[in-house]
CSV table of C-alpha atoms in Angstrom, one decimal:
chain,number,residue,atom,x,y,z
A,1,MET,CA,30.5,56.7,-97.4
A,2,PRO,CA,27.8,58.6,-99.4
A,3,GLN,CA,25.0,56.8,-100.7
A,4,LEU,CA,25.3,57.1,-104.4
A,5,HIS,CA,22.9,55.6,-106.9
A,6,THR,CA,23.6,55.1,-110.6
A,7,SER,CA,21.3,54.1,-113.3
A,8,GLY,CA,21.7,52.9,-116.8
A,9,PRO,CA,24.5,51.2,-118.6
A,10,ARG,CA,26.4,54.5,-119.3
A,11,ALA,CA,26.3,55.9,-115.9
A,12,ALA,CA,29.6,54.6,-114.8
A,13,ALA,CA,31.3,56.4,-117.8
A,14,VAL,CA,29.8,59.8,-117.3
A,15,THR,CA,32.1,62.4,-115.8
A,16,PRO,CA,30.4,64.2,-112.9
A,17,THR,CA,30.1,67.9,-113.2
A,18,ASP,CA,31.3,70.3,-110.7
A,19,ARG,CA,28.0,70.4,-109.1
A,20,VAL,CA,27.9,66.6,-108.6
A,21,ARG,CA,31.5,66.5,-107.6
A,22,LEU,CA,30.9,69.3,-105.0
A,23,ALA,CA,27.9,67.2,-103.7
A,24,GLU,CA,30.2,64.2,-103.1
A,25,VAL,CA,33.0,66.2,-101.6
A,26,ALA,CA,30.5,68.1,-99.2
A,27,LEU,CA,28.7,64.9,-98.0
A,28,GLU,CA,31.7,62.9,-97.6
A,29,ALA,CA,33.5,65.7,-95.5
A,30,ALA,CA,30.3,66.1,-93.4
A,31,LEU,CA,30.0,62.4,-92.7
A,32,LYS,CA,33.7,62.6,-91.1
A,33,VAL,CA,32.6,65.1,-88.4
A,34,ASP,CA,32.3,63.6,-85.0
A,35,GLY,CA,28.6,63.7,-84.1
A,36,VAL,CA,27.2,63.4,-87.6
A,37,VAL,CA,25.7,59.8,-88.0
A,38,ALA,CA,24.3,59.5,-91.6
A,39,PRO,CA,22.9,61.5,-94.4
A,40,HIS,CA,19.1,61.9,-94.2
A,41,ALA,CA,17.5,60.6,-97.2
A,42,PRO,CA,14.1,62.6,-97.4
A,43,ILE,CA,11.0,61.0,-98.9
A,44,GLY,CA,10.7,62.3,-102.5
A,45,GLY,CA,14.4,63.0,-103.0
A,46,GLY,CA,14.0,66.7,-102.0
A,47,GLY,CA,17.4,66.4,-100.2
A,48,SER,CA,19.3,64.8,-103.1
A,49,THR,CA,21.5,65.9,-105.9
A,50,ARG,CA,20.9,64.4,-109.2
A,51,GLY,CA,23.0,64.5,-112.4
A,52,SER,CA,25.1,62.5,-114.7
A,53,GLY,CA,22.8,59.6,-114.3
A,54,ARG,CA,23.3,59.5,-110.5
A,55,ARG,CA,21.5,60.5,-107.2
A,56,LEU,CA,23.3,61.5,-104.0
A,57,ASP,CA,21.1,61.4,-101.0
A,58,GLY,CA,21.5,63.9,-98.0
A,59,VAL,CA,23.0,66.9,-100.1
A,60,SER,CA,21.3,69.3,-102.3
A,61,VAL,CA,23.5,71.5,-104.5
A,62,VAL,CA,22.0,74.2,-106.7
A,63,ALA,CA,23.4,77.2,-108.6
A,64,GLY,CA,23.7,80.2,-106.3
A,65,GLY,CA,25.0,82.8,-108.7
A,66,HIS,CA,28.6,84.1,-109.6
A,67,GLU,CA,29.4,80.5,-110.8
A,68,ARG,CA,29.0,79.2,-107.2
A,69,PHE,CA,26.8,76.5,-105.8
A,70,ASP,CA,24.8,76.8,-102.6
A,71,VAL,CA,25.0,73.5,-100.7
A,72,SER,CA,22.3,72.1,-98.3
A,73,LEU,CA,23.3,69.1,-96.2
A,74,HIS,CA,20.5,67.0,-94.6
A,75,LEU,CA,22.0,65.0,-91.6
A,76,VAL,CA,21.2,62.8,-88.9
A,77,THR,CA,23.3,63.5,-85.8
A,78,ARG,CA,23.9,62.4,-82.3
A,79,ILE,CA,22.5,64.3,-79.4
A,80,VAL,CA,25.2,67.0,-79.1
A,81,PRO,CA,25.2,70.8,-79.2
A,82,LEU,CA,23.8,71.2,-82.6
A,83,HIS,CA,25.1,74.8,-83.4
A,84,PRO,CA,28.8,74.0,-82.8
A,85,LEU,CA,28.3,70.8,-84.9
A,86,ALA,CA,27.0,72.7,-87.7
A,87,ASP,CA,29.9,75.1,-87.6
A,88,ARG,CA,32.4,72.2,-87.7
A,89,VAL,CA,30.5,70.7,-90.6
A,90,ARG,CA,30.7,73.9,-92.6
A,91,GLU,CA,34.4,74.4,-91.8
A,92,ARG,CA,35.1,70.7,-92.8
A,93,VAL,CA,33.1,71.0,-96.2
A,94,SER,CA,35.0,74.3,-96.9
A,95,ARG,CA,38.4,72.8,-96.3
A,96,ALA,CA,37.5,69.7,-98.4
A,97,ALA,CA,36.2,71.8,-101.3
A,98,ARG,CA,39.5,73.8,-101.3
A,99,ARG,CA,41.6,70.5,-101.2
A,100,SER,CA,39.4,69.1,-104.2
A,101,GLY,CA,40.0,72.2,-106.4
A,102,LEU,CA,36.4,73.2,-105.9
A,103,GLY,CA,36.8,76.1,-103.3
A,104,ASP,CA,36.0,78.8,-105.7
A,105,ARG,CA,32.7,76.9,-106.8
A,106,LEU,CA,31.5,76.7,-103.1
A,107,GLY,CA,28.9,79.1,-101.9
A,108,PRO,CA,27.0,79.1,-98.7
A,109,VAL,CA,26.7,75.8,-96.9
A,110,ASP,CA,23.3,75.2,-95.1
A,111,VAL,CA,23.4,72.4,-92.5
A,112,ARG,CA,19.9,70.9,-91.6
A,113,ILE,CA,19.8,68.5,-88.7
A,114,GLU,CA,16.8,66.4,-89.9
A,115,ASP,CA,16.8,63.7,-87.1
A,116,LEU,CA,18.6,62.8,-84.0
A,117,ALA,CA,19.9,59.2,-83.4
A,118,GLU,CA,18.8,57.9,-80.1
A,119,PRO,CA,21.6,56.4,-77.9
A,120,PRO,CA,21.3,52.6,-77.7
A,121,VAL,CA,19.3,51.6,-74.5
A,122,SER,CA,21.5,49.3,-72.3
A,123,ALA,CA,20.3,46.3,-70.6
A,124,GLY,CA,20.9,47.9,-67.2
A,125,MET,CA,18.5,50.7,-68.2
A,126,LEU,CA,15.7,48.3,-69.2
A,127,GLU,CA,16.1,46.5,-65.9
A,128,ALA,CA,16.0,49.5,-63.6
A,129,GLY,CA,12.6,50.7,-64.8
A,130,PRO,CA,11.0,54.0,-64.2
């Protein structure tokens, strides 16, 4: 589930803009792709979308011209082939945007792998040593 922050007493009553809705749809779709572990919440909020009193970490959506929005996803992934993973994320985001009625608002989707999740170390690996 995307990490959504609301602030102020009126935040829950505010209808999100297409930009914020697209951020929600894109991040939710990306997180469903096998290999994606979590959104990356950069220090300073550079990879966040803000609007309607809310902040959504891990996705940046900006006006791209021709009434479309450019989407940048900032993700933490498992150690897998990254180019095919990014292609799967783009395809999933595109399908989700179309299903939600925002397909005509979606511009280019940039997938940034900000960090890799290390696999857990098993007890057997620790005992074996170098």
